[in-house]
mmCIF file of C-alpha atoms in Angstrom:
data_model
loop_
_atom_site.group_PDB
_atom_site.id
_atom_site.type_symbol
_atom_site.label_atom_id
_atom_site.label_comp_id
_atom_site.label_asym_id
_atom_site.label_seq_id
_atom_site.Cartn_x
_atom_site.Cartn_y
_atom_site.Cartn_z
ATOM 1 C CA MET L 144 169.440 147.572 76.949
ATOM 2 C CA LYS L 145 165.949 147.544 75.461
ATOM 3 C CA SER L 146 165.442 149.618 72.380
ATOM 4 C CA GLY L 147 164.083 153.024 73.299
ATOM 5 C CA THR L 148 165.387 152.883 76.861
ATOM 6 C CA PRO L 149 167.204 156.110 77.517
ATOM 7 C CA TYR L 150 170.830 155.512 78.318
ATOM 8 C CA LEU L 151 170.718 158.118 81.019
ATOM 9 C CA ARG L 152 167.948 157.740 83.549
ATOM 10 C CA ALA L 153 166.935 160.211 86.150
ATOM 11 C CA ILE L 154 168.271 159.039 89.485
ATOM 12 C CA PRO L 155 165.643 159.304 92.227
ATOM 13 C CA PRO L 156 166.748 161.661 94.979
ATOM 14 C CA ALA L 157 168.294 159.915 97.944
ATOM 15 C CA LYS L 158 166.571 160.306 101.273
ATOM 16 C CA GLY L 159 168.396 163.083 103.025
ATOM 17 C CA VAL L 160 171.292 164.867 101.459
ATOM 18 C CA PRO L 161 174.799 163.867 102.488
ATOM 19 C CA GLY L 162 176.188 166.391 104.890
ATOM 20 C CA GLN L 163 172.803 167.388 106.218
ATOM 21 C CA ALA L 164 171.424 166.732 109.622
ATOM 22 C CA ASP L 165 168.595 164.310 108.783
ATOM 23 C CA ASP L 166 171.082 161.940 107.152
ATOM 24 C CA SER L 167 172.354 161.020 110.600
ATOM 25 C CA ARG L 168 169.046 159.345 111.444
ATOM 26 C CA ASN L 169 170.021 156.508 109.119
ATOM 27 C CA LEU L 170 173.206 155.775 110.986
ATOM 28 C CA ASP L 171 173.050 153.043 113.554
ATOM 29 C CA GLN L 172 174.697 153.514 116.909
ATOM 30 C CA LYS L 173 177.967 151.916 115.813
ATOM 31 C CA GLU L 174 178.382 154.499 113.076
ATOM 32 C CA ARG L 175 177.650 157.524 115.197
ATOM 33 C CA SER L 176 180.377 160.101 115.302
ATOM 34 C CA LYS L 177 183.075 159.765 117.892
ATOM 35 C CA ASN L 178 184.554 162.890 119.369
ATOM 36 C CA MET L 179 188.246 162.934 118.733
ATOM 37 C CA LYS L 180 191.055 164.777 120.451
ATOM 38 C CA LEU L 181 193.153 166.980 118.210
ATOM 39 C CA SER L 182 196.267 165.043 119.226
ATOM 40 C CA LYS L 183 194.612 161.841 117.970
ATOM 41 C CA ILE L 184 193.750 163.529 114.660
ATOM 42 C CA ALA L 185 197.378 164.609 114.251
ATOM 43 C CA GLU L 186 198.442 161.002 114.876
ATOM 44 C CA ILE L 187 195.974 159.566 112.319
ATOM 45 C CA LEU L 188 197.047 162.064 109.669
ATOM 46 C CA GLY L 189 200.756 161.888 110.521
ATOM 47 C CA ALA L 190 200.426 165.658 110.696
ATOM 48 C CA GLU L 191 202.979 168.152 111.798
ATOM 49 C CA ILE L 192 201.584 170.607 114.337
ATOM 50 C CA LEU L 193 202.641 174.062 113.179
ATOM 51 C CA SER L 194 200.764 176.115 115.739
ATOM 52 C CA ASP L 195 199.218 174.907 118.954
ATOM 53 C CA GLY L 196 195.702 175.910 119.816
ATOM 54 C CA GLU L 197 194.630 176.833 123.299
ATOM 55 C CA GLU L 198 194.197 173.217 124.405
ATOM 56 C CA ASP L 199 193.844 169.651 123.140
ATOM 57 C CA ILE L 200 190.251 170.206 122.076
ATOM 58 C CA GLU L 201 187.620 167.588 121.267
ATOM 59 C CA ILE L 202 186.558 167.603 117.628
ATOM 60 C CA GLU L 203 182.999 166.491 116.777
ATOM 61 C CA SER L 204 182.969 166.863 112.990
ATOM 62 C CA ALA L 205 185.133 167.859 110.060
ATOM 63 C CA CYS L 206 184.746 169.802 106.862
ATOM 64 C CA GLY L 207 187.000 169.415 103.810
ATOM 65 C CA SER L 208 186.888 172.233 101.270
ATOM 66 C CA ASP L 209 189.006 174.672 99.315
ATOM 67 C CA LEU L 210 186.057 177.038 98.986
ATOM 68 C CA MET L 211 185.577 179.111 102.093
ATOM 69 C CA SER L 212 181.991 180.134 101.311
ATOM 70 C CA ASP L 213 181.067 176.457 101.144
ATOM 71 C CA VAL L 214 182.613 176.022 104.584
ATOM 72 C CA MET L 215 180.377 178.816 105.843
ATOM 73 C CA ALA L 216 177.210 177.237 104.431
ATOM 74 C CA PHE L 217 177.160 174.522 107.093
ATOM 75 C CA VAL L 218 176.991 175.172 110.800
ATOM 76 C CA LYS L 219 178.756 172.621 112.956
ATOM 77 C CA GLU L 220 180.177 172.662 116.413
ATOM 78 C CA ASN L 221 183.781 171.840 117.362
ATOM 79 C CA VAL L 222 184.796 171.485 113.754
ATOM 80 C CA LEU L 223 188.069 170.628 112.111
ATOM 81 C CA LEU L 224 188.661 172.294 108.737
ATOM 82 C CA LEU L 225 190.741 170.459 106.141
ATOM 83 C CA THR L 226 191.803 172.558 103.171
ATOM 84 C CA GLY L 227 194.320 172.786 100.374
ATOM 85 C CA LEU L 228 193.899 176.542 100.187
ATOM 86 C CA VAL L 229 196.737 178.528 101.725
ATOM 87 C CA SER L 230 195.492 182.026 102.457
ATOM 88 C CA PRO L 231 194.893 184.241 105.492
ATOM 89 C CA GLN L 232 191.193 183.959 104.590
ATOM 90 C CA VAL L 233 191.289 180.331 105.756
ATOM 91 C CA ILE L 234 192.075 181.562 109.274
ATOM 92 C CA ARG L 235 189.558 184.386 108.938
ATOM 93 C CA THR L 236 186.857 181.903 107.912
ATOM 94 C CA ALA L 237 187.803 179.646 110.818
ATOM 95 C CA GLU L 238 187.526 182.629 113.149
ATOM 96 C CA MET L 239 184.020 183.518 111.923
ATOM 97 C CA MET L 240 182.868 179.895 112.162
ATOM 98 C CA ASP L 241 184.423 179.274 115.600
ATOM 99 C CA ILE L 242 186.565 176.578 113.977
ATOM 100 C CA ARG L 243 189.430 175.928 116.351
ATOM 101 C CA ALA L 244 191.671 173.700 114.232
ATOM 102 C CA VAL L 245 192.798 173.709 110.583
ATOM 103 C CA VAL L 246 194.670 170.999 108.689
ATOM 104 C CA PHE L 247 196.424 171.967 105.474
ATOM 105 C CA VAL L 248 196.450 168.942 103.167
ATOM 106 C CA ARG L 249 198.716 167.859 100.299
ATOM 107 C CA GLY L 250 201.801 168.834 102.323
ATOM 108 C CA LYS L 251 201.053 172.536 102.169
ATOM 109 C CA VAL L 252 202.699 174.668 104.801
ATOM 110 C CA PRO L 253 201.289 178.149 105.403
ATOM 111 C CA GLY L 254 203.537 181.172 105.723
ATOM 112 C CA GLN L 255 204.489 182.800 108.997
ATOM 113 C CA ASN L 256 201.846 185.524 108.539
ATOM 114 C CA ILE L 257 199.103 182.873 108.496
ATOM 115 C CA LEU L 258 200.588 181.034 111.480
ATOM 116 C CA ASP L 259 200.855 184.294 113.447
ATOM 117 C CA MET L 260 197.232 185.098 112.651
ATOM 118 C CA ALA L 261 196.133 181.622 113.771
ATOM 119 C CA ARG L 262 198.143 181.866 116.989
ATOM 120 C CA GLU L 263 196.609 185.250 117.783
ATOM 121 C CA LYS L 264 193.126 183.766 117.372
ATOM 122 C CA GLY L 265 193.880 180.551 119.267
ATOM 123 C CA ILE L 266 193.406 178.332 116.201
ATOM 124 C CA ALA L 267 195.546 175.179 115.975
ATOM 125 C CA VAL L 268 197.249 174.597 112.603
ATOM 126 C CA MET L 269 198.584 171.313 111.225
ATOM 127 C CA SER L 270 199.957 170.102 107.917
ATOM 128 C CA THR L 271 199.585 166.604 106.494
ATOM 129 C CA CYS L 272 201.130 165.095 103.390
ATOM 130 C CA TYR L 273 197.918 163.213 102.620
ATOM 131 C CA PRO L 274 195.722 164.576 99.843
ATOM 132 C CA MET L 275 192.254 165.828 100.801
ATOM 133 C CA PHE L 276 190.356 162.646 99.878
ATOM 134 C CA ILE L 277 192.656 160.353 101.822
ATOM 135 C CA ALA L 278 192.878 162.668 104.841
ATOM 136 C CA CYS L 279 189.068 162.936 105.058
ATOM 137 C CA GLY L 280 188.717 159.184 104.502
ATOM 138 C CA LYS L 281 191.144 158.342 107.292
ATOM 139 C CA LEU L 282 189.313 160.529 109.793
ATOM 140 C CA TYR L 283 185.878 159.292 108.699
ATOM 141 C CA SER L 284 187.042 155.668 108.965
ATOM 142 C CA ALA L 285 188.340 156.372 112.448
ATOM 143 C CA GLY L 286 184.853 157.499 113.474
ATOM 144 C CA LEU L 287 184.772 161.239 112.881
ATOM 145 C CA THR L 288 181.437 161.214 111.056
ATOM 146 C CA GLY L 289 179.599 164.181 112.583
ATOM 147 C CA LYS L 290 177.556 166.223 110.142
ATOM 148 C CA GLY L 291 176.674 169.860 109.858
ATOM 149 C CA VAL L 292 173.289 171.507 109.805
ATOM 150 C CA ARG L 293 172.381 173.684 106.910
ATOM 151 C CA MET D 128 176.511 201.295 120.218
ATOM 152 C CA TYR D 129 177.541 202.629 116.831
ATOM 153 C CA LEU D 130 180.590 201.418 114.904
ATOM 154 C CA HIS D 131 182.043 202.534 111.590
ATOM 155 C CA TYR D 132 184.724 200.896 109.446
ATOM 156 C CA ASP D 133 186.194 201.712 106.060
ATOM 157 C CA ILE D 134 186.520 198.611 103.885
ATOM 158 C CA PRO D 135 189.658 198.818 101.734
ATOM 159 C CA SER D 136 189.456 197.986 98.046
ATOM 160 C CA ASN D 137 190.945 195.087 96.139
ATOM 161 C CA ASP D 138 193.006 193.593 98.949
ATOM 162 C CA LEU D 139 191.461 190.253 99.668
ATOM 163 C CA THR D 140 194.485 189.095 101.636
ATOM 164 C CA TYR D 141 193.438 190.817 104.819
ATOM 165 C CA ALA D 142 189.764 191.448 104.090
ATOM 166 C CA GLY D 143 187.518 190.726 107.030
ATOM 167 C CA GLU D 144 189.105 193.020 109.634
ATOM 168 C CA ALA D 145 185.830 194.837 110.265
ATOM 169 C CA SER D 146 183.906 191.575 110.741
ATOM 170 C CA SER D 147 186.636 190.286 113.049
ATOM 171 C CA ASN D 148 186.414 193.439 115.201
ATOM 172 C CA VAL D 149 182.627 193.299 115.375
ATOM 173 C CA LYS D 150 182.769 189.641 116.387
ATOM 174 C CA LYS D 151 185.186 190.473 119.216
ATOM 175 C CA ILE D 152 182.870 193.242 120.454
ATOM 176 C CA LEU D 153 179.837 190.904 120.408
ATOM 177 C CA VAL D 154 181.816 188.350 122.443
ATOM 178 C CA GLN D 155 182.739 191.071 124.958
ATOM 179 C CA LEU D 156 179.062 192.050 125.190
ATOM 180 C CA GLY D 157 178.199 188.457 126.133
ATOM 181 C CA ILE D 158 175.856 187.863 123.193
ATOM 182 C CA ASP D 159 174.691 184.275 122.558
ATOM 183 C CA PRO D 160 177.406 182.451 120.502
ATOM 184 C CA GLN D 161 174.959 181.257 117.826
ATOM 185 C CA CYS D 162 173.781 184.837 117.244
ATOM 186 C CA ILE D 163 177.409 185.987 117.065
ATOM 187 C CA LYS D 164 178.161 183.317 114.462
ATOM 188 C CA LYS D 165 175.148 184.357 112.351
ATOM 189 C CA ALA D 166 176.169 188.031 112.484
ATOM 190 C CA ALA D 167 179.874 187.336 111.908
ATOM 191 C CA ILE D 168 179.395 185.074 108.889
ATOM 192 C CA SER D 169 176.841 187.278 107.165
ATOM 193 C CA MET D 170 178.903 190.429 107.766
ATOM 194 C CA TYR D 171 182.088 188.714 106.593
ATOM 195 C CA GLU D 172 180.423 187.614 103.346
ATOM 196 C CA ALA D 173 179.110 191.141 102.772
ATOM 197 C CA GLU D 174 182.502 192.652 103.577
ATOM 198 C CA LEU D 175 184.208 190.279 101.136
ATOM 199 C CA ASN D 176 181.675 191.189 98.436
ATOM 200 C CA ALA D 177 182.431 194.876 98.986
ATOM 201 C CA VAL D 178 186.160 194.129 98.540
ATOM 202 C CA ILE D 179 185.764 191.745 95.591
ATOM 203 C CA HIS D 180 182.990 193.437 93.630
ATOM 204 C CA GLY D 181 182.483 196.892 95.098
ATOM 205 C CA GLY D 182 186.008 198.304 95.124
ATOM 206 C CA GLY D 183 185.784 198.748 98.884
ATOM 207 C CA GLY D 184 183.160 200.588 100.868
ATOM 208 C CA THR D 185 181.950 201.253 104.369
ATOM 209 C CA ALA D 186 180.490 199.267 107.244
ATOM 210 C CA ASP D 187 178.143 200.949 109.713
ATOM 211 C CA ILE D 188 176.920 198.893 112.623
ATOM 212 C CA VAL D 189 174.320 199.600 115.260
ATOM 213 C CA ILE D 190 174.079 197.272 118.260
ATOM 214 C CA ASP D 191 171.299 197.493 120.814
ATOM 215 C CA LYS D 192 169.884 195.071 123.371
ATOM 216 C CA GLU D 193 167.749 193.146 120.881
ATOM 217 C CA LYS D 194 169.733 193.114 117.670
ATOM 218 C CA ILE D 195 172.693 194.046 115.505
ATOM 219 C CA LYS D 196 172.105 195.932 112.279
ATOM 220 C CA ILE D 197 174.983 195.853 109.798
ATOM 221 C CA ASN D 198 174.998 198.197 106.821
ATOM 222 C CA ILE D 199 177.659 197.490 104.167
ATOM 223 C CA SER D 200 177.757 199.958 101.274
ATOM 224 C CA ASP D 201 179.931 200.130 98.201
ATOM 225 C CA SER D 202 180.100 202.322 95.123
ATOM 226 C CA GLY D 203 180.845 199.462 92.752
ATOM 227 C CA PRO D 204 179.064 198.396 89.584
ATOM 228 C CA GLY D 205 175.936 197.152 91.359
ATOM 229 C CA ILE D 206 174.229 193.812 90.783
ATOM 230 C CA ALA D 207 172.638 193.473 87.359
ATOM 231 C CA ASP D 208 170.310 190.580 88.226
ATOM 232 C CA LEU D 209 169.737 190.286 91.964
ATOM 233 C CA GLU D 210 167.444 187.253 91.685
ATOM 234 C CA LEU D 211 170.167 185.373 89.794
ATOM 235 C CA ALA D 212 172.839 186.523 92.261
ATOM 236 C CA MET D 213 170.786 185.099 95.141
ATOM 237 C CA GLN D 214 171.007 181.605 93.630
ATOM 238 C CA GLU D 215 173.607 179.273 95.098
ATOM 239 C CA GLY D 216 176.517 178.778 92.732
ATOM 240 C CA TYR D 217 176.011 181.894 90.614
ATOM 241 C CA SER D 218 179.087 184.094 90.633
ATOM 242 C CA THR D 219 180.708 186.795 88.542
ATOM 243 C CA ALA D 220 184.005 186.646 90.455
ATOM 244 C CA SER D 221 187.281 186.509 88.536
ATOM 245 C CA ASP D 222 189.588 183.490 88.360
ATOM 246 C CA GLU D 223 191.984 185.325 90.665
ATOM 247 C CA ILE D 224 189.283 185.562 93.336
ATOM 248 C CA ARG D 225 188.352 181.893 92.859
ATOM 249 C CA GLU D 226 191.999 180.914 93.360
ATOM 250 C CA MET D 227 191.761 182.561 96.768
ATOM 251 C CA GLY D 228 188.866 180.321 97.788
ATOM 252 C CA PHE D 229 185.961 182.645 97.049
ATOM 253 C CA GLY D 230 183.633 183.265 94.134
ATOM 254 C CA ALA D 231 181.731 180.025 94.753
ATOM 255 C CA GLY D 232 178.426 181.849 94.417
ATOM 256 C CA MET D 233 177.565 181.331 98.077
ATOM 257 C CA GLY D 234 178.055 184.860 99.439
ATOM 258 C CA LEU D 235 174.532 186.274 99.086
ATOM 259 C CA PRO D 236 172.859 182.879 99.768
ATOM 260 C CA ASN D 237 174.914 182.581 102.965
ATOM 261 C CA MET D 238 173.848 186.090 104.030
ATOM 262 C CA LYS D 239 170.227 185.153 103.423
ATOM 263 C CA ARG D 240 170.719 181.913 105.376
ATOM 264 C CA TYR D 241 172.148 183.528 108.497
ATOM 265 C CA ALA D 242 170.543 186.985 108.628
ATOM 266 C CA ASP D 243 167.171 187.320 110.322
ATOM 267 C CA GLU D 244 166.461 190.163 107.916
ATOM 268 C CA LEU D 245 168.324 190.971 104.708
ATOM 269 C CA ASP D 246 167.705 194.064 102.656
ATOM 270 C CA ILE D 247 169.674 194.651 99.458
ATOM 271 C CA LYS D 248 169.508 197.862 97.469
ATOM 272 C CA THR D 249 171.410 197.812 94.217
ATOM 273 C CA LYS D 250 171.329 199.389 90.791
ATOM 274 C CA PRO D 251 173.749 198.880 87.917
ATOM 275 C CA GLY D 252 176.325 201.642 88.029
ATOM 276 C CA GLU D 253 175.211 202.919 91.418
ATOM 277 C CA GLY D 254 176.693 200.468 93.902
ATOM 278 C CA THR D 255 175.161 198.122 96.430
ATOM 279 C CA THR D 256 173.953 198.504 99.995
ATOM 280 C CA VAL D 257 173.335 195.409 102.083
ATOM 281 C CA VAL D 258 171.581 195.691 105.433
ATOM 282 C CA ILE D 259 171.810 192.604 107.639
ATOM 283 C CA THR D 260 169.837 192.314 110.863
ATOM 284 C CA VAL D 261 170.483 189.562 113.378
ATOM 285 C CA MET D 262 168.234 189.334 116.411
ATOM 286 C CA PHE D 263 169.844 188.386 119.706
ATOM 287 C CA ASP D 264 168.541 185.501 121.727
ATOM 288 C CA THR D 265 168.058 187.499 124.907
ATOM 289 C CA ARG D 266 167.302 184.329 126.927
ATOM 290 C CA HIS D 267 171.055 183.673 126.953
ATOM 291 C CA ALA D 268 172.180 187.245 127.433
#
């Protein structure tokens, strides 16, 4: 390192922000998101289905977060929510966002009150032993790369 | 159509009942799904704020052919610095609230993002009133 060179340099902003719509323009056709059936997602994550949704829906994109307000900052269609938060507010957030499937990560299993609430609202619930990072990585690698619009 | 709900205080577990009911009514009315989502999310955030910060409050909703107007009022401590509170990531929520997945400082910014009009009246010690207006896309009605 030359004398006087600051150790920390400002990093120029990347074109497009990850998670935002314009980022998808940089993806070539091969990398474009594949729609994925919920049953396929359960298979990839080795997930136990705790509550069936209304049907084996097609998922276009996924969102992994323990903060529900962050989930609500991005609008996506046919979304899967992955979370480590176990609370009725997860189902409530899913309801507001029209999210029709939730995966609880890190082996968390919601209580009966949460499952009943999900069933009433037609939201499928699964539980996987994978931690958040691995669960998201497995789905992304399998082609679920759809992004939200902020 | 006029709707009124009481928002209970300090029970985050089941907060959001009013927003859930309003969403169901908008679906029954055949409103465009994107407009429903905008109204539901912004009302839910406001309802949660009334529970978390305002010690409960009231929700008064007026729905006509063109729009939904949602008025959420509380008698809580008010917002000391509204400009700061509108910034993403700024939050005064307790650790207990954060453990429940909220308090990320996205509530007011999310309301601003989804509401077509947002009017906030607040004064320290005198509570907060949030008025959210979402216009309906009548082309899909």
